[in-house]
Coordinates of C-alpha atoms and ligand atoms in Angstrom, one line a residue:
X1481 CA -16.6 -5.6 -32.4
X1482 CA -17.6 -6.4 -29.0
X1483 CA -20.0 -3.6 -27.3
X1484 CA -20.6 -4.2 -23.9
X1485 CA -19.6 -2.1 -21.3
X1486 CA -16.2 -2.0 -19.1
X1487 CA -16.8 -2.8 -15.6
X1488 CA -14.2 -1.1 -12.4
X1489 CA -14.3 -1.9 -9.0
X1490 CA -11.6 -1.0 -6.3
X1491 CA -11.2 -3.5 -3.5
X1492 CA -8.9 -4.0 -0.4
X1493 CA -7.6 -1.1 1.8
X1494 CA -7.9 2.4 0.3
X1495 CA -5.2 4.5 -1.7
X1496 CA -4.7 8.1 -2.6
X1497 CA -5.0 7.7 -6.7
X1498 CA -7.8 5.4 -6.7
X1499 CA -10.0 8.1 -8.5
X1500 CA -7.3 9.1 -11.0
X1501 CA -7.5 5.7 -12.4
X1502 CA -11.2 5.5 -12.7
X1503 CA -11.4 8.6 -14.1
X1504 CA -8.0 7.5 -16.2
X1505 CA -10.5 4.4 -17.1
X1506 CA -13.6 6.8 -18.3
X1507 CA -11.6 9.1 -20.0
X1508 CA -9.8 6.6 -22.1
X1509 CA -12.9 4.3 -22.6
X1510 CA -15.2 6.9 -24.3
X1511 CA -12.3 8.0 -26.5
X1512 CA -13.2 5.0 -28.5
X1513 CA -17.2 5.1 -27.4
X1514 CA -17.0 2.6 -25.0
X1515 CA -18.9 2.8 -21.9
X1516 CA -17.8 2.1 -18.1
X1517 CA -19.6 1.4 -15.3
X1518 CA -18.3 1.2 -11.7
X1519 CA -19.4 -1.8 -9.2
X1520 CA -19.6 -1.0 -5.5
X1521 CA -17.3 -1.7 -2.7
X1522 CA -15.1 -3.9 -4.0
X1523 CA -16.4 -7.7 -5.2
X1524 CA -19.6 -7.1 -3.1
X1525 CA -21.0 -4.7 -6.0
X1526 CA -20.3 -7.3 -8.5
X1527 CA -22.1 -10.1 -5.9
X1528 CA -25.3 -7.8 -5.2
X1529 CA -25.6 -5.9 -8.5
X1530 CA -24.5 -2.5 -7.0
X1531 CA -23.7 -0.2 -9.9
X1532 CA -23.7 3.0 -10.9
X1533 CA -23.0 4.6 -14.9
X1534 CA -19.7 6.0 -14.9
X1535 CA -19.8 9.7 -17.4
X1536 CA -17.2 11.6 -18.3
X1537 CA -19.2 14.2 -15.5
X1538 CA -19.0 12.1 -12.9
X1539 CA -15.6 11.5 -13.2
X1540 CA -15.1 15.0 -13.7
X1541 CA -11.9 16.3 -11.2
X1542 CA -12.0 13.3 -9.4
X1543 CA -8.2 12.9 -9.5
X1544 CA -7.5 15.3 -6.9
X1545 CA -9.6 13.4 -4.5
X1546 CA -8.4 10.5 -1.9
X1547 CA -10.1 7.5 -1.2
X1548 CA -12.4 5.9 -3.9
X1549 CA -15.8 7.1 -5.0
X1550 CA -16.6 3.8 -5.6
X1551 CA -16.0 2.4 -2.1
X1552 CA -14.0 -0.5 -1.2
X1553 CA -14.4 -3.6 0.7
X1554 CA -12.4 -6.7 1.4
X1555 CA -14.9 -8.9 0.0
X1556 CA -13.6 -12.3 -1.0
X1557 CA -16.2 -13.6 -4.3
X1558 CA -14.8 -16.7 -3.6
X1559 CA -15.7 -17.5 0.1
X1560 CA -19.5 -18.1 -0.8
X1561 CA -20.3 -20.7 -3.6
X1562 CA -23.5 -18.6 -4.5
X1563 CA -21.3 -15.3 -5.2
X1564 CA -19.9 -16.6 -8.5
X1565 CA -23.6 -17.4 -9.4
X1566 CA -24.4 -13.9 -8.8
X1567 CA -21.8 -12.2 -10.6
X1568 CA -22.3 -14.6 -13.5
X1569 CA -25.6 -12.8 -13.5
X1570 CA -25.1 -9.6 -12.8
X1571 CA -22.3 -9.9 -15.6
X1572 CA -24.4 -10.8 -18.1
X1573 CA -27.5 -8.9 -16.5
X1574 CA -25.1 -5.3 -17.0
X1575 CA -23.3 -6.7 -20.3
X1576 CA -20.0 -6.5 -19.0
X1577 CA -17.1 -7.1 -21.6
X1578 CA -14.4 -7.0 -19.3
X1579 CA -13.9 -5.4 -15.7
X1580 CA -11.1 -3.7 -14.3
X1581 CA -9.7 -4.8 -10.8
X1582 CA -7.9 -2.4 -8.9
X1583 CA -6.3 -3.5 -6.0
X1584 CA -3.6 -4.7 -3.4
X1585 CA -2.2 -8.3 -3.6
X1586 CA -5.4 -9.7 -1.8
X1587 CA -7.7 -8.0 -4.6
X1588 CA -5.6 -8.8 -7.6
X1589 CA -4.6 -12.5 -6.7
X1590 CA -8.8 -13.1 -6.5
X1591 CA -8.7 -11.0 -9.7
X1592 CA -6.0 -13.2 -11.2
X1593 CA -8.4 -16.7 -9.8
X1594 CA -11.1 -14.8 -11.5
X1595 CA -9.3 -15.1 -15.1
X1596 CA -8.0 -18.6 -14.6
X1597 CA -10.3 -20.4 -12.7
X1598 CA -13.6 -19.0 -13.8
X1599 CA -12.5 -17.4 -16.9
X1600 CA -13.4 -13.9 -16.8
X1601 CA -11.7 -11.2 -18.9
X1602 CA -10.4 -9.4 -16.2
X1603 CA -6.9 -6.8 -16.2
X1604 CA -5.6 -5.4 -13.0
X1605 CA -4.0 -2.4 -11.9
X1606 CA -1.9 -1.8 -8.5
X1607 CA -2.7 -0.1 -6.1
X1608 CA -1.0 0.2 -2.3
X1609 CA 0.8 2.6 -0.3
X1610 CA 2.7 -0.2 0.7
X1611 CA 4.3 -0.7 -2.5
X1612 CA 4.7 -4.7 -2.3
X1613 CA 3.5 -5.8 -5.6
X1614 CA 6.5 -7.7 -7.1
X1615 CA 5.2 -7.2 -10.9
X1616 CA 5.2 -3.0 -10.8
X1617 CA 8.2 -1.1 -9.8
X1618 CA 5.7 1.4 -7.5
X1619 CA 2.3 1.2 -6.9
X1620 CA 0.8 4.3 -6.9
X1621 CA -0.8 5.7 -3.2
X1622 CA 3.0 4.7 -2.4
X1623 CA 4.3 8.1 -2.9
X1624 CA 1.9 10.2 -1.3
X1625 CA 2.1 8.0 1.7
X1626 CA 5.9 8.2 1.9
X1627 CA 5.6 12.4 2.1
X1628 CA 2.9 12.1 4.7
X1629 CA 5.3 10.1 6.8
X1630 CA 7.9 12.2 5.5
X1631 CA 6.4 15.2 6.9
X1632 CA 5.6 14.0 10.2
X1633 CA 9.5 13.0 10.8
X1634 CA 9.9 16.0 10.1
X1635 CA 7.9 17.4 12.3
X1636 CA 8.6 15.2 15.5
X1637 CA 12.4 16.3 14.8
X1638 CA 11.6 19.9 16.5
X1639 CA 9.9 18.6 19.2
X1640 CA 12.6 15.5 19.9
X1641 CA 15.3 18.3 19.9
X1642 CA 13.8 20.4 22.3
X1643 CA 12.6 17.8 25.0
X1644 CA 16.6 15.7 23.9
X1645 CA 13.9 12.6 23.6
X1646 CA 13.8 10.0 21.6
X1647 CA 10.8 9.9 19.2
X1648 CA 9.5 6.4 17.8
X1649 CA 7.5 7.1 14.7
X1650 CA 5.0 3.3 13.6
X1651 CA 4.7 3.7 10.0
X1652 CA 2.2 1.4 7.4
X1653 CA 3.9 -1.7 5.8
X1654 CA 2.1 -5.1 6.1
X1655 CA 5.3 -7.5 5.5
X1656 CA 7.6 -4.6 4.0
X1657 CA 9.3 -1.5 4.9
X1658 CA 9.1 0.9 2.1
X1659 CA 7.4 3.2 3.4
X1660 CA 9.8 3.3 6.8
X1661 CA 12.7 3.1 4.6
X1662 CA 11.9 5.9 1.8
X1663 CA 10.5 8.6 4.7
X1664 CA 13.0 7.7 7.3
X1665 CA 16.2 8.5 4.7
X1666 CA 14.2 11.9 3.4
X1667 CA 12.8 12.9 6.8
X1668 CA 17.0 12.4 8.4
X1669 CA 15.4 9.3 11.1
X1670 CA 18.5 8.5 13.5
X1671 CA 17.0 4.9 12.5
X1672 CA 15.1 2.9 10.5
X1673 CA 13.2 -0.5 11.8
X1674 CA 11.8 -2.7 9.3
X1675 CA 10.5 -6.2 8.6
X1676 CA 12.7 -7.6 6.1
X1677 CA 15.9 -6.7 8.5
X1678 CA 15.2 -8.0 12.7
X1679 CA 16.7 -5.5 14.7
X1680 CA 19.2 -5.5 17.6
X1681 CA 18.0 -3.2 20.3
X1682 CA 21.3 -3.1 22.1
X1683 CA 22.4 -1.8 18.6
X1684 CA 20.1 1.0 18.4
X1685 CA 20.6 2.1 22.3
X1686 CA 24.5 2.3 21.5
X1687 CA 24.2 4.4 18.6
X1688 CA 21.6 6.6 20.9
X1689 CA 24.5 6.6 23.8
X1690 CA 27.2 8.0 21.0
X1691 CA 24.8 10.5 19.4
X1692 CA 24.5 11.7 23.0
X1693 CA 28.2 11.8 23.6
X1694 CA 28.2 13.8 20.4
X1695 CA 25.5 16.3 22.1
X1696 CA 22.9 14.9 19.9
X1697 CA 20.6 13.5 23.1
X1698 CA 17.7 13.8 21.1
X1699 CA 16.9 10.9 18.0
X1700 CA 14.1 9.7 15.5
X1701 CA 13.8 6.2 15.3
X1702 CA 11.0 5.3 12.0
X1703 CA 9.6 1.5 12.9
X1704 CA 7.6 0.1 10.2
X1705 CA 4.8 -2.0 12.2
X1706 CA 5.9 -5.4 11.0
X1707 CA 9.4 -5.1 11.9
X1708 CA 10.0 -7.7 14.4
X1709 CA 13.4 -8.2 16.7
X1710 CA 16.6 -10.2 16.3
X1711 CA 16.0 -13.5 17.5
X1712 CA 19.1 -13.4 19.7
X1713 CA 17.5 -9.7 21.2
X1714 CA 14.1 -10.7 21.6
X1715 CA 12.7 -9.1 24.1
X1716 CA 9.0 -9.1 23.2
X1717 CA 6.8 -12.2 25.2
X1718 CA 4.7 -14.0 23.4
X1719 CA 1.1 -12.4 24.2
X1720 CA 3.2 -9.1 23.2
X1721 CA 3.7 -10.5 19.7
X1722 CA 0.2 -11.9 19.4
X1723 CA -1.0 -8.4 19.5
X1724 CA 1.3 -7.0 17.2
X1725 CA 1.4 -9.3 14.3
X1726 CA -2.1 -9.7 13.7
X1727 CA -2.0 -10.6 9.9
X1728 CA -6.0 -8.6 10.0
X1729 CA -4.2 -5.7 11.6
X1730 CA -0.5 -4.9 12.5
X1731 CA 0.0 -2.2 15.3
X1732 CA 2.2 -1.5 18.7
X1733 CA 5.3 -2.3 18.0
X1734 CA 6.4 1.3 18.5
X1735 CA 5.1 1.4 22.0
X1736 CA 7.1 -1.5 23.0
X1737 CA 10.3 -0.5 20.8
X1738 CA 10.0 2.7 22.5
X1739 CA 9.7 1.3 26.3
X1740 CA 12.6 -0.5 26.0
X1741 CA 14.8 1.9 24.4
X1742 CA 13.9 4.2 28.0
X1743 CA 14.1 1.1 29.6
X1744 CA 17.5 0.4 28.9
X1745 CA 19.6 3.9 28.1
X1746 CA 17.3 6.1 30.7
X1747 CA 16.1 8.4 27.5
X1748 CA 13.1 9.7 27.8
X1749 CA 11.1 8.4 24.6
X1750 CA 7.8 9.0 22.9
X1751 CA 5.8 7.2 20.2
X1752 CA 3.7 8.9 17.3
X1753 CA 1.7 6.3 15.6
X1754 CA 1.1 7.6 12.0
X1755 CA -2.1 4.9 11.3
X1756 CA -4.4 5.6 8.7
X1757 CA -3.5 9.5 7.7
X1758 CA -0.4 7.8 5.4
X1759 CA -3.6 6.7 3.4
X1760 CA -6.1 9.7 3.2
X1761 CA -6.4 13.0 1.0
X1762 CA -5.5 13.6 -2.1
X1763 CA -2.6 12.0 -4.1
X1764 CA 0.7 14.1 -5.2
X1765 CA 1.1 14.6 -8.5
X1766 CA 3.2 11.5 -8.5
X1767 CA 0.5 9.6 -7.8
X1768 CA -2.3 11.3 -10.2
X1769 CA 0.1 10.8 -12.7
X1770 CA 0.9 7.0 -12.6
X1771 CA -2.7 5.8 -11.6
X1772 CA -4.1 8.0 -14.6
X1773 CA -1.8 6.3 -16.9
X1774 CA -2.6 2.4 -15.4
X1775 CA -5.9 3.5 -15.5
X1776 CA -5.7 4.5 -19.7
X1777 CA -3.3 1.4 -19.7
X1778 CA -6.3 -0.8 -18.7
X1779 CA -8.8 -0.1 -20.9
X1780 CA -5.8 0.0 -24.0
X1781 CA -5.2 -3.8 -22.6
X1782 CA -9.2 -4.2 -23.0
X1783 CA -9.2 -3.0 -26.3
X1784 CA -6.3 -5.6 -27.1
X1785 CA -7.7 -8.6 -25.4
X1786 CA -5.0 -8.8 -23.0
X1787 CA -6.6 -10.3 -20.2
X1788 CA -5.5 -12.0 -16.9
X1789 CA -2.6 -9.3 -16.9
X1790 CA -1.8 -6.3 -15.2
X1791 CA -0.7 -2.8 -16.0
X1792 CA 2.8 -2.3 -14.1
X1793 CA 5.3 0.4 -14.4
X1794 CA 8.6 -1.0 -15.5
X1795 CA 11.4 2.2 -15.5
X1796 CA 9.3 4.8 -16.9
X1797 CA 7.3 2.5 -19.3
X1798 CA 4.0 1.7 -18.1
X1799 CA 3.7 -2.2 -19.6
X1800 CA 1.4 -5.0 -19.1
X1801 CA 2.3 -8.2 -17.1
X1802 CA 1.0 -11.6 -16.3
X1803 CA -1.7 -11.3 -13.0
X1804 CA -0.8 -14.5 -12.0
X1805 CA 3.3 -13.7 -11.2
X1806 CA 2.7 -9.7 -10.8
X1807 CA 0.8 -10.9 -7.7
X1808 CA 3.2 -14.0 -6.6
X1809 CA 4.6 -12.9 -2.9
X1810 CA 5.3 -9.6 -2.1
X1811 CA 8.1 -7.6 -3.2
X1812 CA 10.7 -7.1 -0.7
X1813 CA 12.5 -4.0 0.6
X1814 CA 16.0 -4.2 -1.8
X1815 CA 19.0 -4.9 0.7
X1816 CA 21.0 -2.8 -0.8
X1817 CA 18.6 -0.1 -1.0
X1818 CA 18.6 -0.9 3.2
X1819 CA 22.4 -0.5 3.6
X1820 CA 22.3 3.1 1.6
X1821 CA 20.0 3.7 4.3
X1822 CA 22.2 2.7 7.7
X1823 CA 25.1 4.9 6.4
X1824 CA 22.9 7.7 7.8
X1825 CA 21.6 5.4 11.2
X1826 CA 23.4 7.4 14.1
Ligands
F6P2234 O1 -2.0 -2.5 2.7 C1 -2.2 -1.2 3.1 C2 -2.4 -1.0 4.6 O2 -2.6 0.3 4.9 C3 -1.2 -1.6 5.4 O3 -0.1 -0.7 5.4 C4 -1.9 -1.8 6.7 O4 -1.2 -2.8 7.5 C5 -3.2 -2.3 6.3 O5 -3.5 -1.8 5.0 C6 -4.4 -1.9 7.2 O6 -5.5 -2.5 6.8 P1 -7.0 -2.2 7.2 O7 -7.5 -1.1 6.3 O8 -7.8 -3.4 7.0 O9 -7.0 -1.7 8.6

């Protein structure tokens, strides 16, 4: 039986569960007296040898802590030939017998390159509050985000009411509008932007003018930060979009959504930018949950031999499936989940 020890690193952008799973990982790995250790920031602890004994101590309540003891870092091992030297190395130098990737698509497709191309025994698990990784049906770090958001609609509905303004709320979602979609029908939003839909502004300014008529002045519009307008109603130049779309960083879009609804139906509006608090503290219970159970998933998939696959969460099931086409794209906002949505726009 193979001995070495199982390797973790978390890469990409932060996510509240991160530390169930590696505690999920420990946990499950010294059931059956294997060993984990936990690489650094991402990739970069794997490049430069950065590594610290995981123990069933140090993991010890972990799981009710955001962000990731281990650190995280966008670290691509593949833009510097001399990186795969190094973690060929430091592999062998820490007697690795598999590693555990958890991360976003950007993390998991290298993860996936890692198994193919260079032949590592590597198994992933998802992670992102976005919620756009087509193999899993959630991520996890996707719920606790939507309840943040959730909260704050709430919360901006008091202060819309009593000022009859219009309040634009810029939620997270690089390319997709979960998040905008799932907080904006349980926080009541008047309306809901996001990417996968272009919007008409003249659309949302009339349904403004007829909640007004129906003394209703005051409205919530949720705008995912990717969602872009209508071609036929676009009223954003091009430096505009330049800013916005930034594939490093989205951001502004609720500004400019928000100008022009004053602009054109003379209500006074206001923009909350919700940023980076969708992704700190501690996960919901949700959250612990599933990354606990991708995280004993992993090392189970270890144990098996199932490599260059992913733990994903099919119904209720947690299952393992291929890296390569969990990671293929992103997974889109369902349409029809989008329609249930606009019965409530208004
Ligand atoms: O993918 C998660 C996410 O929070 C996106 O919603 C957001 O667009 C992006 O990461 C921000 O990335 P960074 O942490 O690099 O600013």
């Amino acid at each position: 039986m193979d001995t070495g020890r199982i390797g973790i690193l978390t890469g990409g952008g932060d996510c509240p569960g991160l530390n169930a799973v590696i505690r999920g990982v420990v946990r499950r790995a010294l059931a059956d007296d294997v060993h984990v250790v936990g690489f650094k920031s991402g990739w970069q602890g794997l490049i430069t040898g950065d590594v610290e004994p995981l123990t069933r101590l140090s993991v010890a309540g972990i799981q009710f802590r955001g962000g990731t003891i281990l650190g995280t870092s966008r670290t691509d091992p593949f833009a510097d030939p001399h990186s795969q030297v190094q973690i060929r190395e430091n592999w062998r130098k820490y007697g690795i017998r598999a590693l555990v990737v958890v991360g976003g698509n950007g993390t998991l497709t290298v993860a996936s390159r890692m198994a193919l191309e260079e032949g590592y025994p590597v198994v992933g698990v998802p992670k992102t509050i976005d919620n756009d990784i087509p193999g899993t049906d959630y991520s996890f770090g996707f719920s606790t985000a939507v309840q943040v958001a959730t909260d704050a609609i709430e919360r901006l509905h008091t202060t819309a009411e009593s000022h009859h303004r219009v309040m634009v709320i810029e939620v997270m979602g690089r390319h997709t509008g979960w998040i905008a979609a799932h907080a904006g029908i349980a926080g009541a939003a008047d309306f809901i932007l996001v990417p996968e839909v272009p919007f008409r502004i003249s659309r949302i300014t009339e349904t403004l003018a007829n909640r007004r008529g129906l003394g209703r002045p005051h409205s919530i519009v949720v705008v995912a930060e990717d969602a872009r307008p209508h071609p036929d109603e676009d009223f954003l130049s091009d430096d505009q979009k330049a800013s916005i779309y930034r594939e490093e960083r989205l951001g502004g879009i609720g500004q400019l959504v928000a100008r022009e609804i004053e602009r054109r139906s003379g209500i006074e509006a206001r923009v909350s930018v919700l940023g980076y608090i969708q992704r700190g503290g501690s996960p919901n219970a949700f959250d612990r949950v599933l990354a606990t159970r991708f995280g004993v998933k992993a090392v189970e998939m270890v144990l098996e031999g199932r490599f260059g696959r992913m733990a994903a969460l099919s119904g209720t099931s947690v299952i393992d499936v291929a890296l390569a086409d969990a990671v293929e794209g992103y997974k889109y906002l369902d349409p029809e989940f989008y329609r249930h949505a606009e019965i409530f726009f208004g």
